[in-house]
Amino acid sequence: MIENKVRELDYLDQLESESIHIMREVAGQFERPALLFSGGKDSIVLVHLALKAFRPGKFPFPLVHIDTGHNFQEALDYRDNLVAQIDEKLVVRKVEDTIKAKNLTEPKGKFASRNALQTYTLLDTIEEFKFDACIGGARRDEEKARAKERIFSVRDEFGQWNPKLQRPELWNIYNGRIDKGENVRVFPISNWTELDIWNYIKRENIALPAIYFAHDREVLAHEGQLVATSAFIQLDSNDVVAVKKVRYRTVGDMTCTAAVESNASTIDDIINEIIATKTSERGETRIDDKVSEAAMEDRKKNGYF
């Protein structure tokens, strides 16, 4: 048992060291980086890693939240409390403002998600602040399009990603050279798995929004998924709504993120659930990824994170 524990901690140390190295590479290679923050567990781990990488100094980048207006309140409350606690700069830009400014048409239907519209707001924010690198919490185990992506992933002057034009990253050498107008999306925790994230959260005693732990919530059963009721979802007369004990494996918009039934009230409980499951968190809980076989890749090509 002791030997197994030592091996686990050594592995987490290696992942942590790699991620800190990547963040410091961003600080060294780019003039105007940013860390995209959603209030989800992966971006929370990124902030924790940034604290280790740059304290006692200030972060060499602001936190940036692209607010769709369809967020879980728990994630917003956590975001504001965290920023106040660590005393770092937070930039918030709202999709609602972009819709009005660009006269965009919002999606219609039962689960009318603004997920695709985030791209416009993100690209406008990159242009506004001239960000040349944006750090995000994507992991390769989440979804097959993300598995294709390099740690330093170049976007062209239109914010688009070409999966066929990626740079080699041999021996942990990251090439941040870009032309005018281009930017790089950086993924320091690419090589982590969902289980790694939770083991690290446990080891580092990182606080999380309560939404990640089992709680009672009013949900709508839809095509095998449990979606929280909210002002953003149109209920039909034949919809069956019930209060169930659930938790969230991933936190996106209320319109596109499903809960899972669970009694896991502690991190150890969650770790045991993840070990037993055979489905990735996005595969089980993200409605927007089920639009088509290539839904995520299509969004990424257009500038989505």
PDB file of C-alpha atoms in Angstrom:
ATOM      1  CA  MET A   1       0.000   0.000   0.000  1.00  0.00           C
ATOM      2  CA  ILE A   2       2.784   2.439   0.886  1.00  0.00           C
ATOM      3  CA  GLU A   3       4.624   1.758  -2.383  1.00  0.00           C
ATOM      4  CA  ASN A   4       1.425   2.316  -4.411  1.00  0.00           C
ATOM      5  CA  LYS A   5       0.804   5.625  -2.631  1.00  0.00           C
ATOM      6  CA  VAL A   6       4.344   6.798  -3.324  1.00  0.00           C
ATOM      7  CA  ARG A   7       3.994   5.947  -7.022  1.00  0.00           C
ATOM      8  CA  GLU A   8       0.692   7.861  -7.215  1.00  0.00           C
ATOM      9  CA  LEU A   9       2.155  10.956  -5.610  1.00  0.00           C
ATOM     10  CA  ASP A  10       5.235  10.798  -7.823  1.00  0.00           C
ATOM     11  CA  TYR A  11       2.992  10.679 -10.897  1.00  0.00           C
ATOM     12  CA  LEU A  12       1.003  13.700  -9.736  1.00  0.00           C
ATOM     13  CA  ASP A  13       4.252  15.532  -9.074  1.00  0.00           C
ATOM     14  CA  GLN A  14       5.331  14.846 -12.658  1.00  0.00           C
ATOM     15  CA  LEU A  15       2.059  16.157 -14.060  1.00  0.00           C
ATOM     16  CA  GLU A  16       2.236  19.220 -11.828  1.00  0.00           C
ATOM     17  CA  SER A  17       5.830  19.918 -12.834  1.00  0.00           C
ATOM     18  CA  GLU A  18       5.001  19.647 -16.548  1.00  0.00           C
ATOM     19  CA  SER A  19       2.045  22.014 -16.216  1.00  0.00           C
ATOM     20  CA  ILE A  20       4.041  24.587 -14.249  1.00  0.00           C
ATOM     21  CA  HIS A  21       6.788  24.399 -16.867  1.00  0.00           C
ATOM     22  CA  ILE A  22       4.223  25.059 -19.616  1.00  0.00           C
ATOM     23  CA  MET A  23       2.784  28.064 -17.764  1.00  0.00           C
ATOM     24  CA  ARG A  24       6.241  29.529 -17.304  1.00  0.00           C
ATOM     25  CA  GLU A  25       6.938  28.949 -20.997  1.00  0.00           C
ATOM     26  CA  VAL A  26       3.813  30.987 -21.771  1.00  0.00           C
ATOM     27  CA  ALA A  27       5.015  33.793 -19.512  1.00  0.00           C
ATOM     28  CA  GLY A  28       8.432  33.723 -21.172  1.00  0.00           C
ATOM     29  CA  GLN A  29       7.360  33.439 -24.828  1.00  0.00           C
ATOM     30  CA  PHE A  30       4.288  35.680 -25.051  1.00  0.00           C
ATOM     31  CA  GLU A  31       3.667  39.351 -24.405  1.00  0.00           C
ATOM     32  CA  ARG A  32      -0.060  39.336 -23.589  1.00  0.00           C
ATOM     33  CA  PRO A  33      -1.255  35.967 -22.327  1.00  0.00           C
ATOM     34  CA  ALA A  34      -4.568  35.260 -20.564  1.00  0.00           C
ATOM     35  CA  LEU A  35      -6.004  32.377 -18.556  1.00  0.00           C
ATOM     36  CA  LEU A  36      -9.548  31.462 -19.554  1.00  0.00           C
ATOM     37  CA  PHE A  37     -11.542  30.715 -16.419  1.00  0.00           C
ATOM     38  CA  SER A  38     -15.004  29.150 -16.233  1.00  0.00           C
ATOM     39  CA  GLY A  39     -15.377  28.213 -12.576  1.00  0.00           C
ATOM     40  CA  GLY A  40     -15.102  24.533 -13.501  1.00  0.00           C
ATOM     41  CA  LYS A  41     -12.738  22.059 -11.842  1.00  0.00           C
ATOM     42  CA  ASP A  42     -10.137  22.103 -14.623  1.00  0.00           C
ATOM     43  CA  SER A  43      -9.788  25.880 -14.709  1.00  0.00           C
ATOM     44  CA  ILE A  44      -9.705  25.887 -10.902  1.00  0.00           C
ATOM     45  CA  VAL A  45      -6.761  23.470 -11.032  1.00  0.00           C
ATOM     46  CA  LEU A  46      -5.083  25.795 -13.568  1.00  0.00           C
ATOM     47  CA  VAL A  47      -5.346  28.698 -11.122  1.00  0.00           C
ATOM     48  CA  HIS A  48      -3.877  26.510  -8.371  1.00  0.00           C
ATOM     49  CA  LEU A  49      -0.976  25.595 -10.680  1.00  0.00           C
ATOM     50  CA  ALA A  50      -0.479  29.267 -11.569  1.00  0.00           C
ATOM     51  CA  LEU A  51      -0.219  30.102  -7.876  1.00  0.00           C
ATOM     52  CA  LYS A  52       2.549  27.525  -7.578  1.00  0.00           C
ATOM     53  CA  ALA A  53       4.249  28.764 -10.740  1.00  0.00           C
ATOM     54  CA  PHE A  54       4.301  32.502  -9.982  1.00  0.00           C
ATOM     55  CA  ARG A  55       3.794  33.223  -6.290  1.00  0.00           C
ATOM     56  CA  PRO A  56       4.852  35.271  -4.405  1.00  0.00           C
ATOM     57  CA  GLY A  57       4.622  37.447  -7.528  1.00  0.00           C
ATOM     58  CA  LYS A  58       1.439  38.356  -9.383  1.00  0.00           C
ATOM     59  CA  PHE A  59       0.161  36.333 -12.319  1.00  0.00           C
ATOM     60  CA  PRO A  60       1.627  37.484 -15.669  1.00  0.00           C
ATOM     61  CA  PHE A  61      -1.887  37.265 -17.106  1.00  0.00           C
ATOM     62  CA  PRO A  62      -5.486  38.115 -16.160  1.00  0.00           C
ATOM     63  CA  LEU A  63      -8.253  35.583 -15.664  1.00  0.00           C
ATOM     64  CA  VAL A  64     -10.815  35.890 -18.475  1.00  0.00           C
ATOM     65  CA  HIS A  65     -14.380  34.633 -18.245  1.00  0.00           C
ATOM     66  CA  ILE A  66     -16.584  34.526 -21.341  1.00  0.00           C
ATOM     67  CA  ASP A  67     -19.986  34.714 -19.667  1.00  0.00           C
ATOM     68  CA  THR A  68     -22.831  33.201 -21.697  1.00  0.00           C
ATOM     69  CA  GLY A  69     -25.467  34.301 -19.211  1.00  0.00           C
ATOM     70  CA  HIS A  70     -26.558  30.673 -18.805  1.00  0.00           C
ATOM     71  CA  ASN A  71     -24.119  29.757 -16.046  1.00  0.00           C
ATOM     72  CA  PHE A  72     -24.734  27.824 -12.854  1.00  0.00           C
ATOM     73  CA  GLN A  73     -24.866  30.368 -10.039  1.00  0.00           C
ATOM     74  CA  GLU A  74     -22.564  28.166  -7.957  1.00  0.00           C
ATOM     75  CA  ALA A  75     -19.804  28.586 -10.560  1.00  0.00           C
ATOM     76  CA  LEU A  76     -20.224  32.379 -10.675  1.00  0.00           C
ATOM     77  CA  ASP A  77     -20.146  32.668  -6.899  1.00  0.00           C
ATOM     78  CA  TYR A  78     -17.024  30.529  -6.758  1.00  0.00           C
ATOM     79  CA  ARG A  79     -15.361  32.652  -9.467  1.00  0.00           C
ATOM     80  CA  ASP A  80     -15.946  35.894  -7.588  1.00  0.00           C
ATOM     81  CA  ASN A  81     -14.844  34.484  -4.243  1.00  0.00           C
ATOM     82  CA  LEU A  82     -11.669  33.007  -5.725  1.00  0.00           C
ATOM     83  CA  VAL A  83     -10.666  36.213  -7.491  1.00  0.00           C
ATOM     84  CA  ALA A  84     -11.162  38.182  -4.281  1.00  0.00           C
ATOM     85  CA  GLN A  85      -9.124  35.627  -2.334  1.00  0.00           C
ATOM     86  CA  ILE A  86      -6.101  35.544  -4.665  1.00  0.00           C
ATOM     87  CA  ASP A  87      -6.321  39.253  -5.596  1.00  0.00           C
ATOM     88  CA  GLU A  88      -5.804  38.801  -9.329  1.00  0.00           C
ATOM     89  CA  LYS A  89      -7.368  40.643 -12.269  1.00  0.00           C
ATOM     90  CA  LEU A  90     -10.592  39.253 -13.729  1.00  0.00           C
ATOM     91  CA  VAL A  91     -11.892  40.243 -17.166  1.00  0.00           C
ATOM     92  CA  VAL A  92     -15.530  39.337 -17.863  1.00  0.00           C
ATOM     93  CA  ARG A  93     -17.069  39.704 -21.294  1.00  0.00           C
ATOM     94  CA  LYS A  94     -20.697  38.765 -21.897  1.00  0.00           C
ATOM     95  CA  VAL A  95     -22.146  36.887 -24.845  1.00  0.00           C
ATOM     96  CA  GLU A  96     -25.354  38.888 -24.330  1.00  0.00           C
ATOM     97  CA  ASP A  97     -23.472  42.083 -25.237  1.00  0.00           C
ATOM     98  CA  THR A  98     -22.030  40.452 -28.361  1.00  0.00           C
ATOM     99  CA  ILE A  99     -25.483  39.291 -29.462  1.00  0.00           C
ATOM    100  CA  LYS A 100     -26.755  42.859 -29.249  1.00  0.00           C
ATOM    101  CA  ALA A 101     -23.687  44.491 -30.805  1.00  0.00           C
ATOM    102  CA  LYS A 102     -23.490  42.078 -33.760  1.00  0.00           C
ATOM    103  CA  ASN A 103     -27.241  41.494 -34.069  1.00  0.00           C
ATOM    104  CA  LEU A 104     -26.695  37.750 -33.773  1.00  0.00           C
ATOM    105  CA  THR A 105     -29.555  35.282 -33.902  1.00  0.00           C
ATOM    106  CA  GLU A 106     -29.863  33.150 -30.802  1.00  0.00           C
ATOM    107  CA  PRO A 107     -30.495  29.428 -31.212  1.00  0.00           C
ATOM    108  CA  LYS A 108     -34.067  28.289 -30.656  1.00  0.00           C
ATOM    109  CA  GLY A 109     -35.516  25.172 -29.137  1.00  0.00           C
ATOM    110  CA  LYS A 110     -35.817  23.351 -25.875  1.00  0.00           C
ATOM    111  CA  PHE A 111     -32.136  23.604 -24.924  1.00  0.00           C
ATOM    112  CA  ALA A 112     -31.189  26.810 -26.706  1.00  0.00           C
ATOM    113  CA  SER A 113     -27.469  26.955 -25.977  1.00  0.00           C
ATOM    114  CA  ARG A 114     -25.252  29.988 -26.524  1.00  0.00           C
ATOM    115  CA  ASN A 115     -22.216  27.738 -26.661  1.00  0.00           C
ATOM    116  CA  ALA A 116     -21.464  28.396 -30.328  1.00  0.00           C
ATOM    117  CA  LEU A 117     -21.963  32.135 -29.845  1.00  0.00           C
ATOM    118  CA  GLN A 118     -19.182  32.175 -27.243  1.00  0.00           C
ATOM    119  CA  THR A 119     -16.728  32.079 -30.131  1.00  0.00           C
ATOM    120  CA  TYR A 120     -17.691  35.584 -31.260  1.00  0.00           C
ATOM    121  CA  THR A 121     -17.224  36.988 -27.769  1.00  0.00           C
ATOM    122  CA  LEU A 122     -13.936  35.163 -27.247  1.00  0.00           C
ATOM    123  CA  LEU A 123     -12.467  36.355 -30.559  1.00  0.00           C
ATOM    124  CA  ASP A 124     -13.619  39.916 -29.849  1.00  0.00           C
ATOM    125  CA  THR A 125     -12.010  39.745 -26.396  1.00  0.00           C
ATOM    126  CA  ILE A 126      -8.740  38.465 -27.865  1.00  0.00           C
ATOM    127  CA  GLU A 127      -8.791  41.366 -30.305  1.00  0.00           C
ATOM    128  CA  GLU A 128      -9.732  43.913 -27.632  1.00  0.00           C
ATOM    129  CA  PHE A 129      -6.815  43.032 -25.366  1.00  0.00           C
ATOM    130  CA  LYS A 130      -4.457  41.806 -28.113  1.00  0.00           C
ATOM    131  CA  PHE A 131      -4.008  38.488 -26.316  1.00  0.00           C
ATOM    132  CA  ASP A 132      -1.383  36.385 -28.082  1.00  0.00           C
ATOM    133  CA  ALA A 133      -1.855  33.286 -25.922  1.00  0.00           C
ATOM    134  CA  CYS A 134      -4.913  31.949 -24.112  1.00  0.00           C
ATOM    135  CA  ILE A 135      -4.462  29.254 -21.467  1.00  0.00           C
ATOM    136  CA  GLY A 136      -7.300  26.762 -21.122  1.00  0.00           C
ATOM    137  CA  GLY A 137      -8.164  23.652 -19.160  1.00  0.00           C
ATOM    138  CA  ALA A 138      -8.894  21.220 -22.006  1.00  0.00           C
ATOM    139  CA  ARG A 139      -7.625  17.669 -21.563  1.00  0.00           C
ATOM    140  CA  ARG A 140      -7.009  15.081 -24.261  1.00  0.00           C
ATOM    141  CA  ASP A 141      -9.084  12.390 -22.529  1.00  0.00           C
ATOM    142  CA  GLU A 142     -12.250  14.501 -22.638  1.00  0.00           C
ATOM    143  CA  GLU A 143     -13.133  14.244 -26.298  1.00  0.00           C
ATOM    144  CA  LYS A 144     -11.547  12.985 -29.518  1.00  0.00           C
ATOM    145  CA  ALA A 145     -11.154  16.440 -31.122  1.00  0.00           C
ATOM    146  CA  ARG A 146      -9.257  17.603 -28.054  1.00  0.00           C
ATOM    147  CA  ALA A 147      -7.095  14.496 -28.251  1.00  0.00           C
ATOM    148  CA  LYS A 148      -5.795  15.771 -31.604  1.00  0.00           C
ATOM    149  CA  GLU A 149      -4.627  19.097 -30.246  1.00  0.00           C
ATOM    150  CA  ARG A 150      -1.078  20.085 -29.312  1.00  0.00           C
ATOM    151  CA  ILE A 151      -0.254  21.802 -26.010  1.00  0.00           C
ATOM    152  CA  PHE A 152       0.663  24.958 -27.977  1.00  0.00           C
ATOM    153  CA  SER A 153      -2.142  25.099 -30.556  1.00  0.00           C
ATOM    154  CA  VAL A 154      -1.883  27.887 -33.121  1.00  0.00           C
ATOM    155  CA  ARG A 155      -4.939  29.791 -34.337  1.00  0.00           C
ATOM    156  CA  ASP A 156      -4.830  31.890 -37.498  1.00  0.00           C
ATOM    157  CA  GLU A 157      -5.743  35.561 -37.785  1.00  0.00           C
ATOM    158  CA  PHE A 158      -9.421  34.579 -37.946  1.00  0.00           C
ATOM    159  CA  GLY A 159      -9.177  32.513 -34.755  1.00  0.00           C
ATOM    160  CA  GLN A 160      -9.533  29.263 -36.669  1.00  0.00           C
ATOM    161  CA  TRP A 161      -7.805  25.951 -35.950  1.00  0.00           C
ATOM    162  CA  ASN A 162      -6.541  23.608 -38.638  1.00  0.00           C
ATOM    163  CA  PRO A 163      -6.016  20.113 -37.171  1.00  0.00           C
ATOM    164  CA  LYS A 164      -3.793  19.194 -40.155  1.00  0.00           C
ATOM    165  CA  LEU A 165      -1.326  22.019 -39.509  1.00  0.00           C
ATOM    166  CA  GLN A 166       0.098  21.364 -36.076  1.00  0.00           C
ATOM    167  CA  ARG A 167       3.617  21.701 -34.793  1.00  0.00           C
ATOM    168  CA  PRO A 168       5.657  18.825 -33.387  1.00  0.00           C
ATOM    169  CA  GLU A 169       6.327  18.993 -29.649  1.00  0.00           C
ATOM    170  CA  LEU A 170       9.301  16.709 -29.146  1.00  0.00           C
ATOM    171  CA  TRP A 171      11.175  16.592 -25.839  1.00  0.00           C
ATOM    172  CA  ASN A 172       8.787  19.134 -24.261  1.00  0.00           C
ATOM    173  CA  ILE A 173       9.921  21.882 -26.620  1.00  0.00           C
ATOM    174  CA  TYR A 174       7.054  24.296 -27.280  1.00  0.00           C
ATOM    175  CA  ASN A 175       7.185  26.634 -30.257  1.00  0.00           C
ATOM    176  CA  GLY A 176       5.267  29.824 -29.507  1.00  0.00           C
ATOM    177  CA  ARG A 177       6.331  31.716 -32.625  1.00  0.00           C
ATOM    178  CA  ILE A 178       3.347  33.327 -34.324  1.00  0.00           C
ATOM    179  CA  ASP A 179       2.729  35.821 -37.116  1.00  0.00           C
ATOM    180  CA  LYS A 180       0.817  39.059 -36.695  1.00  0.00           C
ATOM    181  CA  GLY A 181      -2.844  38.445 -35.883  1.00  0.00           C
ATOM    182  CA  GLU A 182      -2.333  34.838 -34.858  1.00  0.00           C
ATOM    183  CA  ASN A 183      -2.659  33.552 -31.306  1.00  0.00           C
ATOM    184  CA  VAL A 184      -1.915  30.344 -29.458  1.00  0.00           C
ATOM    185  CA  ARG A 185      -4.265  28.320 -27.288  1.00  0.00           C
ATOM    186  CA  VAL A 186      -2.255  26.636 -24.544  1.00  0.00           C
ATOM    187  CA  PHE A 187      -3.374  23.524 -22.661  1.00  0.00           C
ATOM    188  CA  PRO A 188      -1.098  22.856 -19.635  1.00  0.00           C
ATOM    189  CA  ILE A 189      -3.157  19.912 -18.377  1.00  0.00           C
ATOM    190  CA  SER A 190      -3.515  18.152 -21.747  1.00  0.00           C
ATOM    191  CA  ASN A 191      -1.885  15.009 -20.417  1.00  0.00           C
ATOM    192  CA  TRP A 192      -4.031  14.775 -17.275  1.00  0.00           C
ATOM    193  CA  THR A 193      -7.080  12.529 -17.021  1.00  0.00           C
ATOM    194  CA  GLU A 194     -10.284  13.158 -15.100  1.00  0.00           C
ATOM    195  CA  LEU A 195      -9.007  10.792 -12.421  1.00  0.00           C
ATOM    196  CA  ASP A 196      -5.679  12.666 -12.248  1.00  0.00           C
ATOM    197  CA  ILE A 197      -7.572  15.923 -11.718  1.00  0.00           C
ATOM    198  CA  TRP A 198      -9.555  14.511  -8.808  1.00  0.00           C
ATOM    199  CA  ASN A 199      -6.539  12.840  -7.206  1.00  0.00           C
ATOM    200  CA  TYR A 200      -4.708  16.168  -7.441  1.00  0.00           C
ATOM    201  CA  ILE A 201      -7.661  18.088  -5.996  1.00  0.00           C
ATOM    202  CA  LYS A 202      -7.671  15.648  -3.101  1.00  0.00           C
ATOM    203  CA  ARG A 203      -3.919  15.871  -2.529  1.00  0.00           C
ATOM    204  CA  GLU A 204      -3.827  19.658  -2.719  1.00  0.00           C
ATOM    205  CA  ASN A 205      -7.053  20.120  -0.746  1.00  0.00           C
ATOM    206  CA  ILE A 206      -8.505  22.421  -3.413  1.00  0.00           C
ATOM    207  CA  ALA A 207     -11.960  23.840  -2.690  1.00  0.00           C
ATOM    208  CA  LEU A 208     -14.604  23.389  -5.400  1.00  0.00           C
ATOM    209  CA  PRO A 209     -18.129  24.621  -6.091  1.00  0.00           C
ATOM    210  CA  ALA A 210     -20.692  22.498  -4.251  1.00  0.00           C
ATOM    211  CA  ILE A 211     -22.232  21.541  -7.604  1.00  0.00           C
ATOM    212  CA  TYR A 212     -19.559  18.840  -8.019  1.00  0.00           C
ATOM    213  CA  PHE A 213     -20.844  16.933  -4.996  1.00  0.00           C
ATOM    214  CA  ALA A 214     -24.135  15.087  -4.555  1.00  0.00           C
ATOM    215  CA  HIS A 215     -27.074  17.367  -3.831  1.00  0.00           C
ATOM    216  CA  ASP A 216     -30.818  17.467  -4.417  1.00  0.00           C
ATOM    217  CA  ARG A 217     -31.805  19.272  -7.615  1.00  0.00           C
ATOM    218  CA  GLU A 218     -34.904  19.553  -9.763  1.00  0.00           C
ATOM    219  CA  VAL A 219     -34.110  17.897 -13.068  1.00  0.00           C
ATOM    220  CA  LEU A 220     -35.769  17.009 -16.339  1.00  0.00           C
ATOM    221  CA  ALA A 221     -35.168  13.555 -17.816  1.00  0.00           C
ATOM    222  CA  HIS A 222     -34.308  13.965 -21.501  1.00  0.00           C
ATOM    223  CA  GLU A 223     -32.996  11.196 -23.776  1.00  0.00           C
ATOM    224  CA  GLY A 224     -31.301   9.421 -20.913  1.00  0.00           C
ATOM    225  CA  GLN A 225     -29.798  12.592 -19.417  1.00  0.00           C
ATOM    226  CA  LEU A 226     -30.793  14.697 -16.410  1.00  0.00           C
ATOM    227  CA  VAL A 227     -30.896  18.423 -17.135  1.00  0.00           C
ATOM    228  CA  ALA A 228     -31.476  20.960 -14.374  1.00  0.00           C
ATOM    229  CA  THR A 229     -34.602  23.043 -14.766  1.00  0.00           C
ATOM    230  CA  SER A 230     -33.958  26.762 -15.185  1.00  0.00           C
ATOM    231  CA  ALA A 231     -35.284  29.906 -16.833  1.00  0.00           C
ATOM    232  CA  PHE A 232     -33.158  29.007 -19.894  1.00  0.00           C
ATOM    233  CA  ILE A 233     -34.949  25.737 -20.699  1.00  0.00           C
ATOM    234  CA  GLN A 234     -38.401  25.544 -22.264  1.00  0.00           C
ATOM    235  CA  LEU A 235     -40.501  22.928 -20.537  1.00  0.00           C
ATOM    236  CA  ASP A 236     -43.251  21.162 -22.471  1.00  0.00           C
ATOM    237  CA  SER A 237     -46.558  20.106 -20.962  1.00  0.00           C
ATOM    238  CA  ASN A 238     -45.573  16.421 -21.058  1.00  0.00           C
ATOM    239  CA  ASP A 239     -42.130  16.878 -19.500  1.00  0.00           C
ATOM    240  CA  VAL A 240     -41.520  14.939 -16.310  1.00  0.00           C
ATOM    241  CA  VAL A 241     -39.639  16.941 -13.685  1.00  0.00           C
ATOM    242  CA  ALA A 242     -38.413  15.366 -10.460  1.00  0.00           C
ATOM    243  CA  VAL A 243     -36.050  16.101  -7.601  1.00  0.00           C
ATOM    244  CA  LYS A 244     -33.094  13.734  -7.669  1.00  0.00           C
ATOM    245  CA  LYS A 245     -29.769  13.469  -5.879  1.00  0.00           C
ATOM    246  CA  VAL A 246     -27.206  14.394  -8.521  1.00  0.00           C
ATOM    247  CA  ARG A 247     -23.789  15.875  -9.066  1.00  0.00           C
ATOM    248  CA  TYR A 248     -21.951  17.344 -12.051  1.00  0.00           C
ATOM    249  CA  ARG A 249     -18.857  15.818 -13.625  1.00  0.00           C
ATOM    250  CA  THR A 250     -18.261  18.870 -15.794  1.00  0.00           C
ATOM    251  CA  VAL A 251     -19.699  22.371 -15.534  1.00  0.00           C
ATOM    252  CA  GLY A 252     -20.785  24.241 -18.648  1.00  0.00           C
ATOM    253  CA  ASP A 253     -23.985  26.131 -19.384  1.00  0.00           C
ATOM    254  CA  MET A 254     -27.221  25.041 -17.719  1.00  0.00           C
ATOM    255  CA  THR A 255     -28.665  24.534 -21.215  1.00  0.00           C
ATOM    256  CA  CYS A 256     -26.107  21.972 -22.350  1.00  0.00           C
ATOM    257  CA  THR A 257     -24.731  20.237 -19.251  1.00  0.00           C
ATOM    258  CA  ALA A 258     -26.429  17.227 -17.742  1.00  0.00           C
ATOM    259  CA  ALA A 259     -26.085  15.919 -14.207  1.00  0.00           C
ATOM    260  CA  VAL A 260     -25.486  12.333 -13.138  1.00  0.00           C
ATOM    261  CA  GLU A 261     -27.332  10.551 -10.363  1.00  0.00           C
ATOM    262  CA  SER A 262     -24.917  10.153  -7.489  1.00  0.00           C
ATOM    263  CA  ASN A 263     -24.545   9.835  -3.744  1.00  0.00           C
ATOM    264  CA  ALA A 264     -20.897  10.933  -3.866  1.00  0.00           C
ATOM    265  CA  SER A 265     -20.556  13.564  -1.168  1.00  0.00           C
ATOM    266  CA  THR A 266     -16.768  13.418  -0.736  1.00  0.00           C
ATOM    267  CA  ILE A 267     -13.781  13.461  -3.078  1.00  0.00           C
ATOM    268  CA  ASP A 268     -13.042   9.838  -2.211  1.00  0.00           C
ATOM    269  CA  ASP A 269     -16.591   8.926  -3.247  1.00  0.00           C
ATOM    270  CA  ILE A 270     -16.139  10.752  -6.555  1.00  0.00           C
ATOM    271  CA  ILE A 271     -12.803   9.067  -7.228  1.00  0.00           C
ATOM    272  CA  ASN A 272     -14.404   5.665  -6.686  1.00  0.00           C
ATOM    273  CA  GLU A 273     -17.218   6.571  -9.099  1.00  0.00           C
ATOM    274  CA  ILE A 274     -14.745   7.668 -11.781  1.00  0.00           C
ATOM    275  CA  ILE A 275     -12.738   4.460 -11.412  1.00  0.00           C
ATOM    276  CA  ALA A 276     -15.927   2.457 -11.987  1.00  0.00           C
ATOM    277  CA  THR A 277     -17.293   4.458 -14.930  1.00  0.00           C
ATOM    278  CA  LYS A 278     -16.621   3.655 -18.586  1.00  0.00           C
ATOM    279  CA  THR A 279     -17.808   6.973 -20.028  1.00  0.00           C
ATOM    280  CA  SER A 280     -15.897  10.257 -20.264  1.00  0.00           C
ATOM    281  CA  GLU A 281     -17.415  13.234 -18.488  1.00  0.00           C
ATOM    282  CA  ARG A 282     -18.252  15.037 -21.729  1.00  0.00           C
ATOM    283  CA  GLY A 283     -19.557  11.863 -23.325  1.00  0.00           C
ATOM    284  CA  GLU A 284     -21.975  11.351 -20.461  1.00  0.00           C
ATOM    285  CA  THR A 285     -23.051  14.899 -19.691  1.00  0.00           C
ATOM    286  CA  ARG A 286     -22.616  17.358 -22.580  1.00  0.00           C
ATOM    287  CA  ILE A 287     -25.700  17.756 -24.768  1.00  0.00           C
ATOM    288  CA  ASP A 288     -23.916  20.083 -27.207  1.00  0.00           C
ATOM    289  CA  ASP A 289     -21.371  17.396 -28.121  1.00  0.00           C
ATOM    290  CA  LYS A 290     -24.169  15.115 -29.333  1.00  0.00           C
ATOM    291  CA  VAL A 291     -25.340  17.430 -32.128  1.00  0.00           C
ATOM    292  CA  SER A 292     -23.125  15.561 -34.585  1.00  0.00           C
ATOM    293  CA  GLU A 293     -20.183  13.150 -34.626  1.00  0.00           C
ATOM    294  CA  ALA A 294     -17.800  16.072 -35.220  1.00  0.00           C
ATOM    295  CA  ALA A 295     -19.600  18.706 -33.137  1.00  0.00           C
ATOM    296  CA  MET A 296     -16.619  19.661 -30.977  1.00  0.00           C
ATOM    297  CA  GLU A 297     -14.124  19.654 -33.846  1.00  0.00           C
ATOM    298  CA  ASP A 298     -16.382  21.865 -35.960  1.00  0.00           C
ATOM    299  CA  ARG A 299     -16.666  24.391 -33.121  1.00  0.00           C
ATOM    300  CA  LYS A 300     -12.916  24.353 -32.521  1.00  0.00           C
ATOM    301  CA  LYS A 301     -12.176  24.975 -36.202  1.00  0.00           C
ATOM    302  CA  ASN A 302     -14.296  28.128 -35.978  1.00  0.00           C
ATOM    303  CA  GLY A 303     -12.507  29.464 -32.931  1.00  0.00           C
ATOM    304  CA  TYR A 304     -14.183  27.752 -29.987  1.00  0.00           C
ATOM    305  CA  PHE A 305     -11.806  26.933 -27.173  1.00  0.00           C
TER     306      PHE A 305
END
